[in-house]
Short mmCIF file of C-alpha atoms and ligand atoms in Angstrom, two decimals:
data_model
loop_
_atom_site.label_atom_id
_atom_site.label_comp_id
_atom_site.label_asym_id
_atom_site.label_seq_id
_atom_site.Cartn_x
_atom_site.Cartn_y
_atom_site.Cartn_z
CA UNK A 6 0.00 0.00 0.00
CA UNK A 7 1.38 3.46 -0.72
CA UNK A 8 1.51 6.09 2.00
CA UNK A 9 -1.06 7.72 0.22
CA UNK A 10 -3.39 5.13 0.36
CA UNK A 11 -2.15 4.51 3.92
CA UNK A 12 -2.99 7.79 4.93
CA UNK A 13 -6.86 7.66 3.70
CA UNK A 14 -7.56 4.22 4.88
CA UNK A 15 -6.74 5.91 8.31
CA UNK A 16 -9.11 8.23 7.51
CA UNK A 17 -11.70 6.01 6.83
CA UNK A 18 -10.84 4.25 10.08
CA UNK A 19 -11.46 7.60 11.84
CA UNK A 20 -14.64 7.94 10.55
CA UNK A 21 -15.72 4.63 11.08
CA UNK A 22 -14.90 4.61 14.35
CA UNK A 23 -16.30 8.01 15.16
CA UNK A 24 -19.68 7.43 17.50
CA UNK A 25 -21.48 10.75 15.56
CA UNK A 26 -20.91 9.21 11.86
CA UNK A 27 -24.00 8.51 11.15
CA UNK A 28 -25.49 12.63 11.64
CA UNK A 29 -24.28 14.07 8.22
CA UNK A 30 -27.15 11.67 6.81
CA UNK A 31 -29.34 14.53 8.57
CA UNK A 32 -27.72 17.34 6.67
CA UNK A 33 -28.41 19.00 2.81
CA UNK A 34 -25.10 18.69 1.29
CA UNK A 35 -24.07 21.20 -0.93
CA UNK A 36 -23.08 20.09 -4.28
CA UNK A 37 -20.66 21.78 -7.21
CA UNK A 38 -22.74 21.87 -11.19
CA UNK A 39 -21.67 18.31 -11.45
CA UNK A 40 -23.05 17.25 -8.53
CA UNK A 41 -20.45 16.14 -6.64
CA UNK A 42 -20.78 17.36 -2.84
CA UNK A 43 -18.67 19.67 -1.91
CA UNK A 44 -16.38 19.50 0.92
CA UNK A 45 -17.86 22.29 3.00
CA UNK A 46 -15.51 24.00 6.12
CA UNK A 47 -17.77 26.83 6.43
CA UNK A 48 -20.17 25.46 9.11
CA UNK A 49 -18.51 28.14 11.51
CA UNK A 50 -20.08 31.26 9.16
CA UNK A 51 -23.76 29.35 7.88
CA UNK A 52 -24.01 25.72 9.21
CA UNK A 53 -25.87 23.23 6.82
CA UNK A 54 -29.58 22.32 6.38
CA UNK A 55 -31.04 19.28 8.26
CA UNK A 56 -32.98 17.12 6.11
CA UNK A 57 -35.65 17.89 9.16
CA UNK A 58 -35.60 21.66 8.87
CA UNK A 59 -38.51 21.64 5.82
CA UNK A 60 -41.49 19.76 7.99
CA UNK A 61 -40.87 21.79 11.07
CA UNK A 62 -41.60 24.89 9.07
CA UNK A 63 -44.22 23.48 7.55
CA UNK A 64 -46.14 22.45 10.42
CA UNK A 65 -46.32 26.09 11.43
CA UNK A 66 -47.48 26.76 7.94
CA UNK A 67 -49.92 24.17 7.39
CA UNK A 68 -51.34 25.52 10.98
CA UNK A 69 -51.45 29.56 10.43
CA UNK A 70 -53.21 28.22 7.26
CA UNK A 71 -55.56 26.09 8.63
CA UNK A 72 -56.40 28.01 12.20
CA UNK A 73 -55.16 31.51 11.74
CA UNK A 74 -55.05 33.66 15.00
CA UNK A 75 -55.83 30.14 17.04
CA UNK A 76 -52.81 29.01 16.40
CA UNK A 77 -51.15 30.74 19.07
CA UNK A 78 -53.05 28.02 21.54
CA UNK A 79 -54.22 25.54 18.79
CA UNK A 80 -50.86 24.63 16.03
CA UNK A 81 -49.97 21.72 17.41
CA UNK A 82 -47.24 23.64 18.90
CA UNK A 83 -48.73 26.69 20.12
CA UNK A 84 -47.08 29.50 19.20
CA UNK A 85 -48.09 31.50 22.42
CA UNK A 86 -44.88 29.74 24.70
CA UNK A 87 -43.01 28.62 21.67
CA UNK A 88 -39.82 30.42 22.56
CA UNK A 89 -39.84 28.57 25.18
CA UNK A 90 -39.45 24.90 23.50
CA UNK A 91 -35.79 25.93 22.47
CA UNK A 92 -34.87 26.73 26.36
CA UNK A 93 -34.02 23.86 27.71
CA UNK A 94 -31.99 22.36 25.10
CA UNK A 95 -30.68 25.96 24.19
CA UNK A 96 -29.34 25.54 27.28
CA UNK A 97 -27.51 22.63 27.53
CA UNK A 98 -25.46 23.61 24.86
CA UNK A 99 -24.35 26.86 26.25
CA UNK A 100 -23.76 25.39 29.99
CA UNK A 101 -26.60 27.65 31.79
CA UNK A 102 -29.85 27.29 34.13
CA UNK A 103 -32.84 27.08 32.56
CA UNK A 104 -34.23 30.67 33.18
CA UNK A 105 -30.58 32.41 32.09
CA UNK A 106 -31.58 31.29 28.65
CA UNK A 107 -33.52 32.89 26.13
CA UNK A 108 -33.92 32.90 22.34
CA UNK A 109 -35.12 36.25 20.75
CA UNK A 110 -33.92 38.96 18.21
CA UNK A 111 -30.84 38.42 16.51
CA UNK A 112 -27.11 38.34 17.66
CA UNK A 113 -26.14 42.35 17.88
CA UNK A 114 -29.96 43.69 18.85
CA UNK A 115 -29.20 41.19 22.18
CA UNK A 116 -25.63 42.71 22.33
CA UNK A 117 -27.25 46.22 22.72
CA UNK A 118 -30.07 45.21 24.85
CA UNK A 119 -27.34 43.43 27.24
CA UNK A 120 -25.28 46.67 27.52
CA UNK A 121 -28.42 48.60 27.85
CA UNK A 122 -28.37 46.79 30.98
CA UNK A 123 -25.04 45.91 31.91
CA UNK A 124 -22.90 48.72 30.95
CA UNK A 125 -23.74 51.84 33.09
CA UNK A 126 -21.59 54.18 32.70
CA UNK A 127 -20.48 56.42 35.30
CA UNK A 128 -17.82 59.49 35.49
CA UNK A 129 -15.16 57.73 36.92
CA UNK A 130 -15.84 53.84 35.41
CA UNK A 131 -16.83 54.18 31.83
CA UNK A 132 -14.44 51.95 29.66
CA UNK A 133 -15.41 49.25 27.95
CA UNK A 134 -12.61 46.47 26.94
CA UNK A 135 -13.06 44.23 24.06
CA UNK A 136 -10.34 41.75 22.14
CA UNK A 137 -8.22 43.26 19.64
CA UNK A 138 -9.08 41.45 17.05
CA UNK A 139 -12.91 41.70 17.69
CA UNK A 140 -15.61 40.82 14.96
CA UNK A 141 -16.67 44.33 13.41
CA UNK A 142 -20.58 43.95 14.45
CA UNK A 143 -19.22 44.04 18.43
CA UNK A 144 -16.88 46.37 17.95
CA UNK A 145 -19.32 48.91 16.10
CA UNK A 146 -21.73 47.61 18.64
CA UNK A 147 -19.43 48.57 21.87
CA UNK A 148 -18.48 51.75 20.07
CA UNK A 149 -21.72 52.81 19.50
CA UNK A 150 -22.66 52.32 23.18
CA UNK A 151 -20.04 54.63 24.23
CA UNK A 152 -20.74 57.23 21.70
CA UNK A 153 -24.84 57.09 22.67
CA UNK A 154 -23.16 58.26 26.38
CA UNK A 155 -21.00 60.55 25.33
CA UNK A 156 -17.84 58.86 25.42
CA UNK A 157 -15.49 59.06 22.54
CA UNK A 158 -14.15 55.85 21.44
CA UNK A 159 -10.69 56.67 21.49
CA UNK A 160 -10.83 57.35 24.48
CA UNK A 161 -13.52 55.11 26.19
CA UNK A 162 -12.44 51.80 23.94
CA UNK A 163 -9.63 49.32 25.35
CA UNK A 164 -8.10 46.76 23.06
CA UNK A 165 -7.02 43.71 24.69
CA UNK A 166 -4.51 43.09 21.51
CA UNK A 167 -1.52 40.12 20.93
CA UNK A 168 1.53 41.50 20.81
CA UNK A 169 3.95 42.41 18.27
CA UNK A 170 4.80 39.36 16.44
CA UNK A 171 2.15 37.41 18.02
CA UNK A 172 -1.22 36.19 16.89
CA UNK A 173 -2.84 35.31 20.22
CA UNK A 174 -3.69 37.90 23.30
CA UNK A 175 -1.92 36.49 26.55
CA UNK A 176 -4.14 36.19 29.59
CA UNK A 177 -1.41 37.74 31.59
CA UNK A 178 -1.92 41.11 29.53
CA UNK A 179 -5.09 41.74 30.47
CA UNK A 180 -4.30 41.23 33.97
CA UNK A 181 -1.94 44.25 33.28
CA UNK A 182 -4.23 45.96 31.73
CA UNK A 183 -6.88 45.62 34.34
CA UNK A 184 -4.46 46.52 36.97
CA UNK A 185 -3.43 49.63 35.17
CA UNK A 186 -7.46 50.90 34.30
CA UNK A 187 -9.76 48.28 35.88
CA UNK A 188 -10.98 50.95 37.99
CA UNK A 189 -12.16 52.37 34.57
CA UNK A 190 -13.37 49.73 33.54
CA UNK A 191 -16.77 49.13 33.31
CA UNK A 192 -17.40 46.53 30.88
CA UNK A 193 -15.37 44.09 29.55
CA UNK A 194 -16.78 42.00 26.20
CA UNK A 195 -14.78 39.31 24.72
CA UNK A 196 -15.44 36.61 21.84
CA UNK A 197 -15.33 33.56 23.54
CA UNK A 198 -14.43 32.20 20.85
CA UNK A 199 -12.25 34.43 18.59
CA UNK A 200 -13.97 34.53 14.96
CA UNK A 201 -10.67 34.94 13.28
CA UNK A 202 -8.12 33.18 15.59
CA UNK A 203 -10.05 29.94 16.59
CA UNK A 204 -8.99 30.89 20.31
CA UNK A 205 -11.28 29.32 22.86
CA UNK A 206 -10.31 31.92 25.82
CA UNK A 207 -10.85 30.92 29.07
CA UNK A 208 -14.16 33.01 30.23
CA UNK A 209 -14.56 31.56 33.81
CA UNK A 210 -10.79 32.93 34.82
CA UNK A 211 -11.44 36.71 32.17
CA UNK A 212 -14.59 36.54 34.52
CA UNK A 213 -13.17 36.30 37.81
CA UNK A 214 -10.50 38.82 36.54
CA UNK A 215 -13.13 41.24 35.93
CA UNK A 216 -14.79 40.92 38.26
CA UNK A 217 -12.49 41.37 40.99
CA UNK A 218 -11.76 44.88 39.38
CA UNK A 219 -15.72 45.64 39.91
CA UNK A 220 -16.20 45.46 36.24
CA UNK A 221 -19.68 43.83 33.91
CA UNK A 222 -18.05 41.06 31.99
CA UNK A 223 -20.05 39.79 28.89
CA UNK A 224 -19.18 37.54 25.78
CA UNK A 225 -19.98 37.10 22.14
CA UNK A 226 -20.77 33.14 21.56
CA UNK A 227 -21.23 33.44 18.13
CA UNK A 228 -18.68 31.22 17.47
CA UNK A 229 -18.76 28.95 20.63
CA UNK A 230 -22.26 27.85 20.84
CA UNK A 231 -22.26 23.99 19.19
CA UNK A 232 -18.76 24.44 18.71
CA UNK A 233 -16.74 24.44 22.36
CA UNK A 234 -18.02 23.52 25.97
CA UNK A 235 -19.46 26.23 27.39
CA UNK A 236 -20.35 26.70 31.14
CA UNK A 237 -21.86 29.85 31.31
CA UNK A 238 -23.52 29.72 34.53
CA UNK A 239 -20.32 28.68 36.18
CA UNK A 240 -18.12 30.94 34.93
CA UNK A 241 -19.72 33.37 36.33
CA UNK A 242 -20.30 35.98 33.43
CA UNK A 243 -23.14 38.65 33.92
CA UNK A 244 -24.09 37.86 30.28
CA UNK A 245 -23.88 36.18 26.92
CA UNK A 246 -24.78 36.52 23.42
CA UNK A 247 -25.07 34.19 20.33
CA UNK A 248 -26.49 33.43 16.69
CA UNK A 249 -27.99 30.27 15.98
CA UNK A 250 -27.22 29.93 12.00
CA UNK A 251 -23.22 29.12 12.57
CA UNK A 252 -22.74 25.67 14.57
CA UNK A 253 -26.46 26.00 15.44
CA UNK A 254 -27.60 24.91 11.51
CA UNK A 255 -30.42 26.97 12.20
CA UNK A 256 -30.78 29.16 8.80
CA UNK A 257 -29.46 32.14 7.28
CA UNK A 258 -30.29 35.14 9.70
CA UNK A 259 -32.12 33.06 12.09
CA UNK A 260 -33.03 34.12 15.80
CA UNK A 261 -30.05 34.51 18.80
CA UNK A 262 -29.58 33.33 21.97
CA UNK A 263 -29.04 35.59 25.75
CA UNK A 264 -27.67 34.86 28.63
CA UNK A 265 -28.21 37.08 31.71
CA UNK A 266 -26.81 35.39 34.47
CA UNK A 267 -29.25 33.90 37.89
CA UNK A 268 -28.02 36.13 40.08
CA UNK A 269 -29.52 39.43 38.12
CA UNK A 270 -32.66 37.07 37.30
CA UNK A 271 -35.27 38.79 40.27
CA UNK A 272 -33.50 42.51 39.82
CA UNK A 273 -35.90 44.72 38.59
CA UNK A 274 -34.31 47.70 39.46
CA UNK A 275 -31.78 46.91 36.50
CA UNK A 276 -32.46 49.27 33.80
CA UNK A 277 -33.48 47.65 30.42
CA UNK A 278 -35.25 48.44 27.14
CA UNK A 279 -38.71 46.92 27.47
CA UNK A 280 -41.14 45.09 25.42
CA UNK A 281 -44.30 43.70 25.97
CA UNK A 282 -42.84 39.82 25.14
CA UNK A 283 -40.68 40.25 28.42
CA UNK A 284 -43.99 41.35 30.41
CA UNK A 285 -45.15 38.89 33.64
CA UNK A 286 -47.01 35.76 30.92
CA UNK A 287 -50.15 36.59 33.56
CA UNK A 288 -51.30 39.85 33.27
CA UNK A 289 -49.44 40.17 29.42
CA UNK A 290 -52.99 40.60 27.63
CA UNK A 291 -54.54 42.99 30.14
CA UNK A 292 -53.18 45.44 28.19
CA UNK A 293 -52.53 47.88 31.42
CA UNK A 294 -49.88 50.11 32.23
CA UNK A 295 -46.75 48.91 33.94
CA UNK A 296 -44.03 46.86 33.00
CA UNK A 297 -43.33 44.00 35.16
CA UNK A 298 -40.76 42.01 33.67
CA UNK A 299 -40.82 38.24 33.72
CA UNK A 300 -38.42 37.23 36.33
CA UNK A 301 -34.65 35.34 34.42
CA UNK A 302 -33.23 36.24 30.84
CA UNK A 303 -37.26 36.02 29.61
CA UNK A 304 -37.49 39.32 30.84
CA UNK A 305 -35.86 41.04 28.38
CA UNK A 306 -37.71 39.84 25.26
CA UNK A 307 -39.31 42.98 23.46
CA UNK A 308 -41.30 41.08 20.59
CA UNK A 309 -43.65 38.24 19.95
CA UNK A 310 -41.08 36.23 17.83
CA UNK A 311 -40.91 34.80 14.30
CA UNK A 312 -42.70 31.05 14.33
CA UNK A 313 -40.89 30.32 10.83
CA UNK A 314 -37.41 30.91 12.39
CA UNK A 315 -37.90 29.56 15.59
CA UNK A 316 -39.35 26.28 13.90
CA UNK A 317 -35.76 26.15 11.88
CA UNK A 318 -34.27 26.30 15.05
CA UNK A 319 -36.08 23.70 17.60
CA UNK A 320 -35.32 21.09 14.14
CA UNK A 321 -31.34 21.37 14.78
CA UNK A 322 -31.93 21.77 18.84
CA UNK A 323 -33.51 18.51 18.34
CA UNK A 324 -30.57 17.19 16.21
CA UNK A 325 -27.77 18.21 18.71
CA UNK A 326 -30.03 17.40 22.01
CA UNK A 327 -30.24 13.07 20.41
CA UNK A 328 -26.43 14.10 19.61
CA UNK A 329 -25.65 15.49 22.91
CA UNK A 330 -23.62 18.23 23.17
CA UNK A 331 -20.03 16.60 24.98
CA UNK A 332 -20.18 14.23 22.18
CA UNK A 333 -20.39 17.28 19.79
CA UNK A 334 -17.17 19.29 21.59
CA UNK A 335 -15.47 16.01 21.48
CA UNK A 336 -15.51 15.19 18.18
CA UNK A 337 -14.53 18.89 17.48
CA UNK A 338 -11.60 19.06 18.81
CA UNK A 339 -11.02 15.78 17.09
CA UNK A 340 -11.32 16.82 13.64
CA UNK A 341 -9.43 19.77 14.42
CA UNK A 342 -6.81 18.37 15.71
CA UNK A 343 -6.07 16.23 13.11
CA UNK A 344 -6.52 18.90 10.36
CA UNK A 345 -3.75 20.60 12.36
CA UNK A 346 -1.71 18.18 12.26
CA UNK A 347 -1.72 17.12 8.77
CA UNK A 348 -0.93 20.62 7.81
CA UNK A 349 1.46 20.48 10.26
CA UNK A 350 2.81 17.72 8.23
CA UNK A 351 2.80 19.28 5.08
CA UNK A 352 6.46 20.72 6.12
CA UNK A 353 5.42 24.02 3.81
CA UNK A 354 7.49 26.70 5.43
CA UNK A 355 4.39 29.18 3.92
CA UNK A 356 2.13 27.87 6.19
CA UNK A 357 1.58 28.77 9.49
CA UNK A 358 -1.45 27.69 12.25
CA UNK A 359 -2.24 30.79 14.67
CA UNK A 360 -5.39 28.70 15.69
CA UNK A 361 -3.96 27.52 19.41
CA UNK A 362 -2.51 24.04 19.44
CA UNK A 363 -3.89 23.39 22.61
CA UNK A 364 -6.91 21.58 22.58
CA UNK A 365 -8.83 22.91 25.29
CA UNK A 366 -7.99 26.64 23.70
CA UNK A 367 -9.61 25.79 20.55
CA UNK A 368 -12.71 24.24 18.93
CA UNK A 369 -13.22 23.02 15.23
CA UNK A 370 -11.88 25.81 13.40
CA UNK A 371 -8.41 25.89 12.11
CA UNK A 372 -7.06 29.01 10.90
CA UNK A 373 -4.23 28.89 8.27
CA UNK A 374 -2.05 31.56 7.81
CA UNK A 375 -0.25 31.56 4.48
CA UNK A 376 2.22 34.18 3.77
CA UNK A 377 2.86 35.78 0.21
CA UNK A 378 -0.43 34.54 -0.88
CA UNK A 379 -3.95 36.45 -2.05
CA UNK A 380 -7.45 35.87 -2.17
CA UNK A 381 -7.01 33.91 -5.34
CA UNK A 382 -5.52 30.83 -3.47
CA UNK A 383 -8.88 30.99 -1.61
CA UNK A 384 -10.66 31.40 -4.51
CA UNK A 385 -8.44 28.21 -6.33
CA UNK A 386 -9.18 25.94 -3.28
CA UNK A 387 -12.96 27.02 -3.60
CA UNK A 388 -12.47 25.54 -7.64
CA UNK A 389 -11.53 22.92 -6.45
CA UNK A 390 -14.71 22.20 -4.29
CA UNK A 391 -13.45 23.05 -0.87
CA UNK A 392 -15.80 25.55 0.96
CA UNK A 393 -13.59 27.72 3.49
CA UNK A 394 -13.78 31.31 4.04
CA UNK A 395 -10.74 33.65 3.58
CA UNK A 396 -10.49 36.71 5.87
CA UNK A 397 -7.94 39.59 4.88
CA UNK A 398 -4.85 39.96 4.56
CA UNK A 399 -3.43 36.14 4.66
CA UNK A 400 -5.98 33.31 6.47
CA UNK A 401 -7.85 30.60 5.28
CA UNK A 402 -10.37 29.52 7.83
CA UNK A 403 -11.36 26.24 7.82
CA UNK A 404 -13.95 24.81 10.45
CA UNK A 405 -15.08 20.80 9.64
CA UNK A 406 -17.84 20.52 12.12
CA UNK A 407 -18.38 17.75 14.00
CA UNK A 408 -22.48 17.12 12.89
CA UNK A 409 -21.40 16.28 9.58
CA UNK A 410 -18.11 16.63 8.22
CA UNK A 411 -15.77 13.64 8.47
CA UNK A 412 -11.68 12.80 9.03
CA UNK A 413 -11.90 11.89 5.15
CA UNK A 414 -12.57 15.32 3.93
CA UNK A 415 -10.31 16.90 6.69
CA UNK A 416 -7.73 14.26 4.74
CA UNK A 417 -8.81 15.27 0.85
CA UNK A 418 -8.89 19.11 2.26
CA UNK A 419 -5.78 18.98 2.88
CA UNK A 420 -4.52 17.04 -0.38
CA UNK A 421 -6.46 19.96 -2.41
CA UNK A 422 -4.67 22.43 -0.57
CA UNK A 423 -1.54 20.99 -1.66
CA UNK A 424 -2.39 20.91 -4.82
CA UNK A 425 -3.56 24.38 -4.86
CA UNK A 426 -0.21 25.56 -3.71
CA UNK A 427 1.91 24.26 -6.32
C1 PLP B 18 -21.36 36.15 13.29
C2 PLP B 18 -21.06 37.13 14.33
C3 PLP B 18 -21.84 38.29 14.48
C4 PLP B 18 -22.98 38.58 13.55
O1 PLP B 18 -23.96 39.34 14.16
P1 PLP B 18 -25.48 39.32 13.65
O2 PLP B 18 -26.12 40.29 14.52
O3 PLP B 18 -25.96 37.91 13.81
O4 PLP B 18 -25.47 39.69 12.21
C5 PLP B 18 -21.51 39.18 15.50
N1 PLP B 18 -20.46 38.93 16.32
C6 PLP B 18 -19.68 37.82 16.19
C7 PLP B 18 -18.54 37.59 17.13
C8 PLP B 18 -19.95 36.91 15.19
O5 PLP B 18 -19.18 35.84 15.04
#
């Protein structure tokens, strides 16, 4: 056998012996014009279809057709609590309690309405830090915030950066930083999981950090929920934010999850932007004056939501709750791993990881840094039927999830990039 061969058969062995195999059967598989499927790495930016998603949408349709208005008690799933069929599972994936979880708006409205309530500026603490490298939405978001009280950016905005010749930001710095201006400090906001790098940072100890220096501390999930074990509860964070159409497979735009943590879930006296969705479920249709909000993350709901998306959603909550969610992580860091280290492998002295070797640091997505190369290499790779994204100026993000991709493409992914290179 040739060390090719070798080398697949091992990848075959992988996925043979790999417990969660049999879930990309669940999944619409993007194909090229000849109908060959694709091998698709871009689960971390839109995750992929299940088979599923079509007949939980059209239950809601067939029942708004068939009972109009009475479908909010009658559809077989009334639409009056639906929100709150996603909770529970919703919640399993991002490590929280039950009533810290809610599903409502979309990723950056539930960024705003979280610093609505947990960044209060004052005089003396009005900073708010974020990662250097932050995705644009949080960083417009965050800036934004500041300039709505007052506070110019340049002067209100932290960067938690890497250093110079460095891809990743070191725990240690923001210790420095926090001992230099935590007093100022009065929110800090980190990806958990960084969009661009792949780093998983570690949100329980950022937490404690922050907290000991008095400050909020919130993150962006976006790219950890379905992806990395979360334990929001424990770590302590005040909130959390996240889409559901990256690992979550829930659809293009779909609906977000929040996170507001126990301990704020009976305060009342925290100021929030109010709607009538997060009104006491009681006295919501009396129509009367004052607000009483529903006591948890429920509380801050504004709107009744979308059916259509929310239907999208409970179809993949349903797929990773039979999957279960360690099983999920696991297999992650699997796949991962071993895409690392094949390109490891490849001995090209053009390409570099900055995606943390550590395995508790990362998730599924490996980012590739290739120097004295251009979009076109992405654009060659994507010829050649691998899906990846390429972000600007030099990386090639790659993320095989663990729901459906499998060690063989991670193994044929890598023999295209090869090829592409030459
Ligand atoms: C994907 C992503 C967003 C996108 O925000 P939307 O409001 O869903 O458009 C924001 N922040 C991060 C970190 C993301 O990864």
């Amino acid at each position: 056998m040739s060390e090719h061969t070798k080398a697949i058969e091992f990848a075959k062995e992988l996925d043979l012996a790999d417990p969660l195999n049999s879930y990309r059967d669940r999944f619409h598989i993007p194909k090229d014009s000849s109908g060959n499927e694709l091998i698709y790495f871009c689960g971390n930016s839109l995750g992929l279809q299940p088979k599923t998603t079509k007949s939980y949408i059209d239950q809601e349709l067939h029942d708004w057709a068939n009972l109009g208005v009475e479908g909010h008690f009658e559809a077989t799933n009334p639409w009056m609590p639906y929100h709150e069929y996603l909770t529970e599972a919703m919640a399993k994936i991002v490590g929280a309690k039950k009533n810290e979880v809610v599903v409502m708006n979309t990723l950056t409205t539930n960024l705003h309405l979280m610093m609505v309530s947990f960044y209060r500026p004052t005089p003396t603490r009005y900073k708010i830090l974020i990662e250097g490298d932050a995705f644009p939405s949080d960083d417009y978001a965050v800036s934004s915030q500041l300039i709505n009280n007052n506070i110019d950016p340049n002067e209100g905005l932290i960067k938690w950066t890497a250093r110079e010749g460095e891809d990743l930001p070191r725990l240690e710095d923001l210790e420095a930083i926090l001992k230099d201006q935590g007093h100022e400090i009065a929110l800090i906001m980190i990806g958990a999981v960084n969009y661009y790098t792949g780093q998983f940072f570690n949100l329980k100890k950022i937490t404690e950090l922050g907290h000991q220096f008095g400050c909020k501390v919130g993150f962006d999930c976006a790219h950890g929920a379905g992806n990395v074990p979360l334990d929001l509860h424990d770590s302590g964070a005040d909130f959390a934010v996240w889409c559901s159409y990256k690992y979550l497979n829930s659809g293009p735009g779909s609906l977000a999850g929040c996170f507001v943590h126990e301990r704020h879930a009976n305060d009342k006296t925290l100021k929030r932007f109010a709607g009538w969705w997060g009104h006491n479920k009681n006295t919501r249709f009396n129509m009367r004056h004052g607000f009483d909000p529903i006591p948890g993350a429920e509380g801050w709901q504004l709107s009744n939501p979308p059916i259509l998306s929310m239907a999208a959603i409970k179809a993949s909550l349903d797929i990773f709750n039979e999957a279960g969610i360690h099983n999920i992580t696991k297999k992650s860091k699997k796949l991962s791993g071993y895409l690392q280290s094949l390109i490891t492998n490849m001995h090209n002295d053009r390409i570099s990881i900055i995606t943390p070797k550590d395995e508790i640091r990362r998730g599924c997505q490996v980012s590739i840094k290739v120097s004295k190369a251009d979009k076109s290499l992405h654009d060659k790779l994507t010829e050649a039927g691998v899906i990846t994204d390429w972000r600007e100026p030099d990386v090639i993000r790659a993320a095989p999830v663990a729901l459906y991709n499998t060690f063989e493409e991670v193994f044929e992914m890598v023999e295209r990039l090869k090829f592409v290179l030459n």
